[in-house]
PDB file of C-alpha atoms in Angstrom:
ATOM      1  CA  UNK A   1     -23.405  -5.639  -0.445  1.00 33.00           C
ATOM      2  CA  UNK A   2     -22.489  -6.951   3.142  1.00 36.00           C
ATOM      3  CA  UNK A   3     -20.085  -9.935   0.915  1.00 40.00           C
ATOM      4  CA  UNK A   4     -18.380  -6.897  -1.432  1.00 40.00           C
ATOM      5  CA  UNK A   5     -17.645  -5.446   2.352  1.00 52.00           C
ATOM      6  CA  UNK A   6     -16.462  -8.662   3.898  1.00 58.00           C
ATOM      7  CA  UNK A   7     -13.765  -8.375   1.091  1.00 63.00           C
ATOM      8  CA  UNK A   8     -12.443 -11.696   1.999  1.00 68.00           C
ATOM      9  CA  UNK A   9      -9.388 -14.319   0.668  1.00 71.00           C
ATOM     10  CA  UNK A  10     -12.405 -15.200  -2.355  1.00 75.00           C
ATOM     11  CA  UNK A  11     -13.107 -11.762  -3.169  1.00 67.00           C
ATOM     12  CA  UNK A  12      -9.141 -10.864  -3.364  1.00 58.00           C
ATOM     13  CA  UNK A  13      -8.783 -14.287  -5.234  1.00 65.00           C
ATOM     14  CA  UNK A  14     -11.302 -14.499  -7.578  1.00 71.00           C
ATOM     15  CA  UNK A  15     -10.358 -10.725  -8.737  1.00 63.00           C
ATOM     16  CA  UNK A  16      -6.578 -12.123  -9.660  1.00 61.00           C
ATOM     17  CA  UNK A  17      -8.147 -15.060 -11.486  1.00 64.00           C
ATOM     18  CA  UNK A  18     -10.845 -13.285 -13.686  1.00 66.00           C
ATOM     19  CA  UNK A  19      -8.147 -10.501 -14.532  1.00 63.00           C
ATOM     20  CA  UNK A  20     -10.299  -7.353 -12.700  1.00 58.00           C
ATOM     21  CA  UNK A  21      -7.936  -5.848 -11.659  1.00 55.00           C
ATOM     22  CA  UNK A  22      -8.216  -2.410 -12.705  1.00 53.00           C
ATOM     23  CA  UNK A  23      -6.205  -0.946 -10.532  1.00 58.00           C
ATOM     24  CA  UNK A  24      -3.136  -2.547 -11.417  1.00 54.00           C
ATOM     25  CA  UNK A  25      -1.041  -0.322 -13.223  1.00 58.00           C
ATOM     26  CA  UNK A  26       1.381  -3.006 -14.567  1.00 61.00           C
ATOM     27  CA  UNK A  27       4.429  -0.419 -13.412  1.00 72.00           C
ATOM     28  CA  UNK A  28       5.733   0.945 -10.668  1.00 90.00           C
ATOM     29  CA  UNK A  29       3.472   4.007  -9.887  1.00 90.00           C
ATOM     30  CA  UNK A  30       5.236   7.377 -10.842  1.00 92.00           C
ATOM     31  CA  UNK A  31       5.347   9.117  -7.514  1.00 94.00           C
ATOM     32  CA  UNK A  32       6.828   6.486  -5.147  1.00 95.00           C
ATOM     33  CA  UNK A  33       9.238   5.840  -7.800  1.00 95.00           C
ATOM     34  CA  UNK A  34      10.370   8.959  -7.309  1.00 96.00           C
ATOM     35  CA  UNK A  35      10.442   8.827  -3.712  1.00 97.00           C
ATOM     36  CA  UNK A  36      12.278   5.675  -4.137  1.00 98.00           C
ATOM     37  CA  UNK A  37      14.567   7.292  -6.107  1.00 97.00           C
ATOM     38  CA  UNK A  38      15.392   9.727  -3.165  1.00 97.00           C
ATOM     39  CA  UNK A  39      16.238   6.683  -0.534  1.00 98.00           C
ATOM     40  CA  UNK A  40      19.526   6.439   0.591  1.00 96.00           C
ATOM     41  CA  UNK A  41      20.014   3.897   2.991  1.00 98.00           C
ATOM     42  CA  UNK A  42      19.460   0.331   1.258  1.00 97.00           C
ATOM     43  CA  UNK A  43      18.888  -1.496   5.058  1.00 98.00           C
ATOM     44  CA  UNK A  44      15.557  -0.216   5.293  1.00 98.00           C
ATOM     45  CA  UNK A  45      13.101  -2.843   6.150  1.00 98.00           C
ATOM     46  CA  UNK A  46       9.796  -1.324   4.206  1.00 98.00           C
ATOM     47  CA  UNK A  47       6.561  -3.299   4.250  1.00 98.00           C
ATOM     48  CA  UNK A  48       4.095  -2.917   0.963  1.00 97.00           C
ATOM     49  CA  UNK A  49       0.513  -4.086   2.640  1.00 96.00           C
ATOM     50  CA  UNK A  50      -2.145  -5.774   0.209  1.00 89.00           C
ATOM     51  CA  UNK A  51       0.621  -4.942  -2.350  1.00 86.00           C
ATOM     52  CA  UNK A  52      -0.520  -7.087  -5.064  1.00 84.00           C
ATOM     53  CA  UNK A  53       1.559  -7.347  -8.277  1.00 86.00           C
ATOM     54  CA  UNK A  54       3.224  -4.920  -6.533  1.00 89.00           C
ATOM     55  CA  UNK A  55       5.818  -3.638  -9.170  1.00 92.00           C
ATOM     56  CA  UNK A  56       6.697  -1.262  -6.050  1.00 95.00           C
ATOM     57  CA  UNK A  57       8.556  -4.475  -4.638  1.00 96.00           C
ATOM     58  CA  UNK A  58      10.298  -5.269  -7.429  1.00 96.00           C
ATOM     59  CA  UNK A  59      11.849  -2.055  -8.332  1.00 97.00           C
ATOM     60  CA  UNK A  60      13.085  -1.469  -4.981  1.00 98.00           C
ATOM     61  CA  UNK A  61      14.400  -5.003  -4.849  1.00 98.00           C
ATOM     62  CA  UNK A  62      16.429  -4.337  -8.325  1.00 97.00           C
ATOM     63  CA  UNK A  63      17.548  -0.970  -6.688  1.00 97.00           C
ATOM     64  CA  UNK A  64      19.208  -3.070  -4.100  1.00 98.00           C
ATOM     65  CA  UNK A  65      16.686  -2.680  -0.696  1.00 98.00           C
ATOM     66  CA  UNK A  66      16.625  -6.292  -0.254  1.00 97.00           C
ATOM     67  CA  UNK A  67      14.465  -5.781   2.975  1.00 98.00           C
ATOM     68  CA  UNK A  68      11.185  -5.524   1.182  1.00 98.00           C
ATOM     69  CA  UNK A  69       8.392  -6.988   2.604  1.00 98.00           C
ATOM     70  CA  UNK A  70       4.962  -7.455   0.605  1.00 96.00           C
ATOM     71  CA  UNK A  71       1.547  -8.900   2.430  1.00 96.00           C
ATOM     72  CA  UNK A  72      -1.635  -9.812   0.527  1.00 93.00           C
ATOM     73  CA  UNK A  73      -4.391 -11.753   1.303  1.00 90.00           C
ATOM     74  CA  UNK A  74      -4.203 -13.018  -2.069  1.00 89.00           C
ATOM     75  CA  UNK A  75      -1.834 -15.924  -3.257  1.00 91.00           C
ATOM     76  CA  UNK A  76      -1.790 -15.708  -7.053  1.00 89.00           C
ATOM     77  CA  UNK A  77       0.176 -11.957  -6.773  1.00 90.00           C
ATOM     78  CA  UNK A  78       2.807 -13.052  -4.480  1.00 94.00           C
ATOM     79  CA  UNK A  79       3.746 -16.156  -6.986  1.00 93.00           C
ATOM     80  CA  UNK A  80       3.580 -13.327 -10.009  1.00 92.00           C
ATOM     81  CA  UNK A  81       5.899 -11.554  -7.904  1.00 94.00           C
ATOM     82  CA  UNK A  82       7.888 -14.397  -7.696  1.00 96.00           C
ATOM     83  CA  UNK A  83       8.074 -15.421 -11.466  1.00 95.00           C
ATOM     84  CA  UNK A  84       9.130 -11.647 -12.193  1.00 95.00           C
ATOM     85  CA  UNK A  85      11.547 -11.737  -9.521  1.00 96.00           C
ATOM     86  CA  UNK A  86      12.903 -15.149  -9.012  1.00 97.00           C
ATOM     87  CA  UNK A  87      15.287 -13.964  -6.369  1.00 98.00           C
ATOM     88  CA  UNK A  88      12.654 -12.173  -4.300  1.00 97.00           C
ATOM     89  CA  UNK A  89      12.969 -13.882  -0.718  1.00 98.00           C
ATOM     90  CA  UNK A  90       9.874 -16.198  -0.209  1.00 97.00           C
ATOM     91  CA  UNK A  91       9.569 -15.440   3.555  1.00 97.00           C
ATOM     92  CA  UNK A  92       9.239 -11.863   2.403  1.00 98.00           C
ATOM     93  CA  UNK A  93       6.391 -12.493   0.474  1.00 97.00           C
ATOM     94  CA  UNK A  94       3.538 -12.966   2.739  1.00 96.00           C
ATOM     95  CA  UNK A  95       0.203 -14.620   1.886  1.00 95.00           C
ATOM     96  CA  UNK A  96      -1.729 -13.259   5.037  1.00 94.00           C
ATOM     97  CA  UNK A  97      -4.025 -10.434   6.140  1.00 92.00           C
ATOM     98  CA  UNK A  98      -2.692  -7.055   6.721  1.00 95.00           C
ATOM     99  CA  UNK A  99      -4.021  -7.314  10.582  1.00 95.00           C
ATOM    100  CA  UNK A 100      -2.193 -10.303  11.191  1.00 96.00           C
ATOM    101  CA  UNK A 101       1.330  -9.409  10.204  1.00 97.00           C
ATOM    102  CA  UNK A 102       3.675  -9.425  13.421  1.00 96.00           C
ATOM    103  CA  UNK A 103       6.703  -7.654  12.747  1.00 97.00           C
ATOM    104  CA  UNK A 104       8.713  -4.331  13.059  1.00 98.00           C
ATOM    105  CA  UNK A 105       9.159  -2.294   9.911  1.00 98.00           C
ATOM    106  CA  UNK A 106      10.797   1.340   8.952  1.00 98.00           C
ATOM    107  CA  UNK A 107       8.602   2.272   6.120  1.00 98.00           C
ATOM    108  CA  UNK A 108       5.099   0.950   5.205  1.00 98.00           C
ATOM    109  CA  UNK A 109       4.415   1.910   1.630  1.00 97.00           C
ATOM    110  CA  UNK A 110       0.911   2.705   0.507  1.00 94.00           C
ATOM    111  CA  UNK A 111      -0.312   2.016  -2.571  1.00 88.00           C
ATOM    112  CA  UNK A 112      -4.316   2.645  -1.944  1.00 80.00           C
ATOM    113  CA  UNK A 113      -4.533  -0.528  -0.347  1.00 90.00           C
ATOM    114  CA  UNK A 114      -5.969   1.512   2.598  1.00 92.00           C
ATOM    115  CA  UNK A 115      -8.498   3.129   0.102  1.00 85.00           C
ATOM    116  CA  UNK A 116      -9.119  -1.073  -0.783  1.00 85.00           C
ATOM    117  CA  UNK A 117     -10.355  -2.297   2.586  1.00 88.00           C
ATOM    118  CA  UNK A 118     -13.397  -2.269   4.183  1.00 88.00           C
ATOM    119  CA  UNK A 119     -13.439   1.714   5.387  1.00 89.00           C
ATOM    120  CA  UNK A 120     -14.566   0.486   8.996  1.00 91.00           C
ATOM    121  CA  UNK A 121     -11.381  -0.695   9.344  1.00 92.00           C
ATOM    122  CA  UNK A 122      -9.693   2.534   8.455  1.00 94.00           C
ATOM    123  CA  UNK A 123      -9.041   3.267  12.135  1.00 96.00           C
ATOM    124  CA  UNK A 124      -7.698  -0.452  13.075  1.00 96.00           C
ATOM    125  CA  UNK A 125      -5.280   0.241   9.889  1.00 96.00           C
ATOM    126  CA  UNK A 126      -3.901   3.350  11.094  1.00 97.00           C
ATOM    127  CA  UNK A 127      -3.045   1.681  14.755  1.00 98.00           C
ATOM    128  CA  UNK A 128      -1.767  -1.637  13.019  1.00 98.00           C
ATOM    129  CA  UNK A 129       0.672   0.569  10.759  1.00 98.00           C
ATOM    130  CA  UNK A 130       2.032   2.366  14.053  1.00 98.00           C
ATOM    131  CA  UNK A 131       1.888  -0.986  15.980  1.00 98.00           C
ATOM    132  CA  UNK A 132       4.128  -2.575  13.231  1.00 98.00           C
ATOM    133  CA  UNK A 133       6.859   0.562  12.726  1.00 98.00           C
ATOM    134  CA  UNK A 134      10.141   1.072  14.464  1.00 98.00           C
ATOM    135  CA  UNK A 135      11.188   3.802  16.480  1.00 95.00           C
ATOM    136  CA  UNK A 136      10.960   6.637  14.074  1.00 95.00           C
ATOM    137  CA  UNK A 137       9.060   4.709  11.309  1.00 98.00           C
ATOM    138  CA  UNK A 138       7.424   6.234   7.955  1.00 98.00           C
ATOM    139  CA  UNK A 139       4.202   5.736   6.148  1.00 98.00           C
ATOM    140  CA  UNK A 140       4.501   6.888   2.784  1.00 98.00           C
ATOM    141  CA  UNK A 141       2.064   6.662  -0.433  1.00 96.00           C
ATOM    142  CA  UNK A 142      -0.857   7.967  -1.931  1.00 94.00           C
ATOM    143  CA  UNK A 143      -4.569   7.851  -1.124  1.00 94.00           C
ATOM    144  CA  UNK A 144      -7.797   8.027  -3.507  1.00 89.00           C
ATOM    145  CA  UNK A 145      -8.388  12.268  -3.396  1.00 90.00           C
ATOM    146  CA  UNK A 146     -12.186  11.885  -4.322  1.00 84.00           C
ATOM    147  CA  UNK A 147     -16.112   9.649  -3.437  1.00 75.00           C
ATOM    148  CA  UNK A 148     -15.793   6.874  -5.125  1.00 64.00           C
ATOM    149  CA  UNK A 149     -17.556   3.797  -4.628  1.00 70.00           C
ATOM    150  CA  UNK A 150     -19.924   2.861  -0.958  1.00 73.00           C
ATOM    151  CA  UNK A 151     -20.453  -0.988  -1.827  1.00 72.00           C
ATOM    152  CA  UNK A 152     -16.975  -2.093  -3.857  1.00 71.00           C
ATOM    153  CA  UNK A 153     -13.363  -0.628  -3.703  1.00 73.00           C
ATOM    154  CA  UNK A 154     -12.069   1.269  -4.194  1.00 78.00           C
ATOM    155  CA  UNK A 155     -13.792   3.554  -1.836  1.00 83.00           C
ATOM    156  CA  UNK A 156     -11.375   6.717  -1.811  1.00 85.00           C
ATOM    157  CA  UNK A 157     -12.246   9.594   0.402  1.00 89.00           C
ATOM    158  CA  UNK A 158     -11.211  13.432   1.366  1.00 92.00           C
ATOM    159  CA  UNK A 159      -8.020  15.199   2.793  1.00 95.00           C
ATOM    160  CA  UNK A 160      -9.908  15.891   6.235  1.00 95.00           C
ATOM    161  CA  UNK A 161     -11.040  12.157   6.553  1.00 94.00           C
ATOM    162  CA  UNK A 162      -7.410  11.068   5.839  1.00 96.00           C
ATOM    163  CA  UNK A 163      -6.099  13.644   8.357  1.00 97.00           C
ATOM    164  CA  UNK A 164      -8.298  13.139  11.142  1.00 97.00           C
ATOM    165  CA  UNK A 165      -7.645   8.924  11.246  1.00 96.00           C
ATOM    166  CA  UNK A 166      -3.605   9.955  11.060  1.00 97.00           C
ATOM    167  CA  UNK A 167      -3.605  12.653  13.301  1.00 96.00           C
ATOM    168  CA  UNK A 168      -3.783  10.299  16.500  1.00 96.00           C
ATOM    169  CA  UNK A 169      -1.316   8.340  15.828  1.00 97.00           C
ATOM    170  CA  UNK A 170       1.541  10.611  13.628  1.00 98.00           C
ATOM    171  CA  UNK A 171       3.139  13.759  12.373  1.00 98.00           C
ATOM    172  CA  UNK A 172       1.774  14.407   9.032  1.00 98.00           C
ATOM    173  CA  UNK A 173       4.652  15.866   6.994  1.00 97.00           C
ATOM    174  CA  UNK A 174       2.929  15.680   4.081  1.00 97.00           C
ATOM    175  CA  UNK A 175      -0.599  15.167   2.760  1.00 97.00           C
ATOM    176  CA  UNK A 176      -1.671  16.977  -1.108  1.00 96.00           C
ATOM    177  CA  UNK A 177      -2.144  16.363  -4.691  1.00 94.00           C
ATOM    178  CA  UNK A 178       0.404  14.180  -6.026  1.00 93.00           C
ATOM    179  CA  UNK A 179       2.082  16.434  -9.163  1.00 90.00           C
ATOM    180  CA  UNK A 180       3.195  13.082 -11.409  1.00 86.00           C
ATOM    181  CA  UNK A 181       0.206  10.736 -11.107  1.00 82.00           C
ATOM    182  CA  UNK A 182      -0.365   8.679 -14.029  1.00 76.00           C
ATOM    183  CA  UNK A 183      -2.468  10.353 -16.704  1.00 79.00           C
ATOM    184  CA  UNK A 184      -6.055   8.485 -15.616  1.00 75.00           C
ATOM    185  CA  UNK A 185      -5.234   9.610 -11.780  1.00 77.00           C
ATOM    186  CA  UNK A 186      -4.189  13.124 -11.941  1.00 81.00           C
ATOM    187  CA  UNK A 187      -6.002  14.876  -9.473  1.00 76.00           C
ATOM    188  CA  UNK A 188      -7.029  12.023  -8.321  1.00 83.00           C
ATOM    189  CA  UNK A 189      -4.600  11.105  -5.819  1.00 92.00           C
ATOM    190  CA  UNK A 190      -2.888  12.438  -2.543  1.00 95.00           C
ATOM    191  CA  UNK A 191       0.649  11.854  -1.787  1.00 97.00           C
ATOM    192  CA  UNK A 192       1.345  11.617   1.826  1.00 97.00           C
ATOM    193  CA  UNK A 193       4.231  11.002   4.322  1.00 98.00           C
ATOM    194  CA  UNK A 194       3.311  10.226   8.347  1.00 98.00           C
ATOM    195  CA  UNK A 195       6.179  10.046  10.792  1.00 98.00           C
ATOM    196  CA  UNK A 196       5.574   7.733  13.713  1.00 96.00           C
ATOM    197  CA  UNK A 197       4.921  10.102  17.059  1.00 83.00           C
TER     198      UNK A 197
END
C-alpha cells in the first residue's frame, strides 16, 4: 500500500505503458469544454497539472490560447500530446512534478488530478496552486463528488473536505454537481471555480 501512495514517476509510467488508464476519457471532458467555450481573452497563461493526454490542452490550443501549459510526472503523455498536436510548444509541455513547477499562471485547470495524488498532499496542493497564480488567478475544474478508493487513485472525497482545504487560501465562487458530466460520471463529479484571495 505505502508504494500505491508513493505514486511515483514508475507508478505514473508504468500506468501509460500497460494502457490503465481508466480515467482517460479520450476527449475533452464536457464541462470545461464548456467553460472553455465561455473564455474570452486568448492571452491567458492556464496551467493543466498531471494533465495527462490531456485533450483539455489541445482543444484550447486549436481554440487559439497558445499559453497552455501542461505538467505530468509522466513522459509518454506529454509526447502523445505532442504527436496529436505537433505545434504544441515543447517548453510548454513539462515532464516534472506538480510541486516543482516555478512559474506564474492565470488559470490552473483541474481535471481530478488533485483527486490523483497522494491525499496528504491535498493541503501542499492547494498552497502550490495559490503560490503559482497571478494576481487575481483562477482554479477551475471538477473534483471526484464521492469515497472512492483509500490505497489507489483515484481517491475522490466530499464537498466539505474540498471546501475546508480551499477556504484558506480562496474565494470559492463555485463548488456543486457538475450538470453535463459524461454519462459514467454524472453525479459523480463537482464543478468548481476558486478565485485567488
Amino acid at each position: 500500500m505505502e508504494e500505491m501512495l508513493n505514486l511515483s514517476q514508475n507508478f505514473w509510467t508504468n500506468k501509460y505503458e500497460t494502457n490503465k488508464i481508466g480515467w482517460d476519457l479520450g476527449e475533452v471532458s464536457p464541462p470545461l469544454k464548456n467553460y472553455f467555450d465561455q473564455l474570452q481573452n486568448k492571452e491567458l497563461k492556464i496551467l493543466i497539472p498531471g494533465g495527462g493526454n490531456s485533450y483539455e490542452a489541445e482543444y484550447l490550443f486549436n481554440k487559439g490560447f497558445h499559453n497552455v501549459y501542461v505538467v505530468d510526472i509522466a513522459k509518454q503523455p506529454l509526447n502523445n500530446i505532442k504527436l496529436r498536436v505537433p505545434d504544441f510548444p515543447d517548453s510548454q509541455l513539462i515532464h516534472a512534478n506538480f510541486f516543482d513547477v516555478d512559474n506564474q499562471f492565470d488559470l490552473i485547470i483541474e481535471q481530478t488530478f488533485f483527486c490523483a495524488i497522494n491525499p496528504k498532499l491535498r493541503a501542499a496542493y492547494v498552497a502550490k496552486a495559490f503560490e503559482l497564480l497571478n494576481t487575481n488567478g483562477k482554479v477551475v475544474g471538477l473534483l471526484f463528488y464521492e469515497p472512492l478508493n483509500t490505497d489507489k487513485p483515484p481517491f475522490g472525497g466530499c464537498k466539505e473536505e474540498y471546501i475546508n482545504h480551499f477556504k484558506p487560501y480562496f474565494n470559492i465562487t463555485i463548488i456543486e454537481e457538475s450538470y453535463n458530466s459524461i454519462q459514467p460520471r454524472v453525479g459523480r463529479e463537482l464543478f468548481f471555480r476558486l478565485d485567488k484571495c
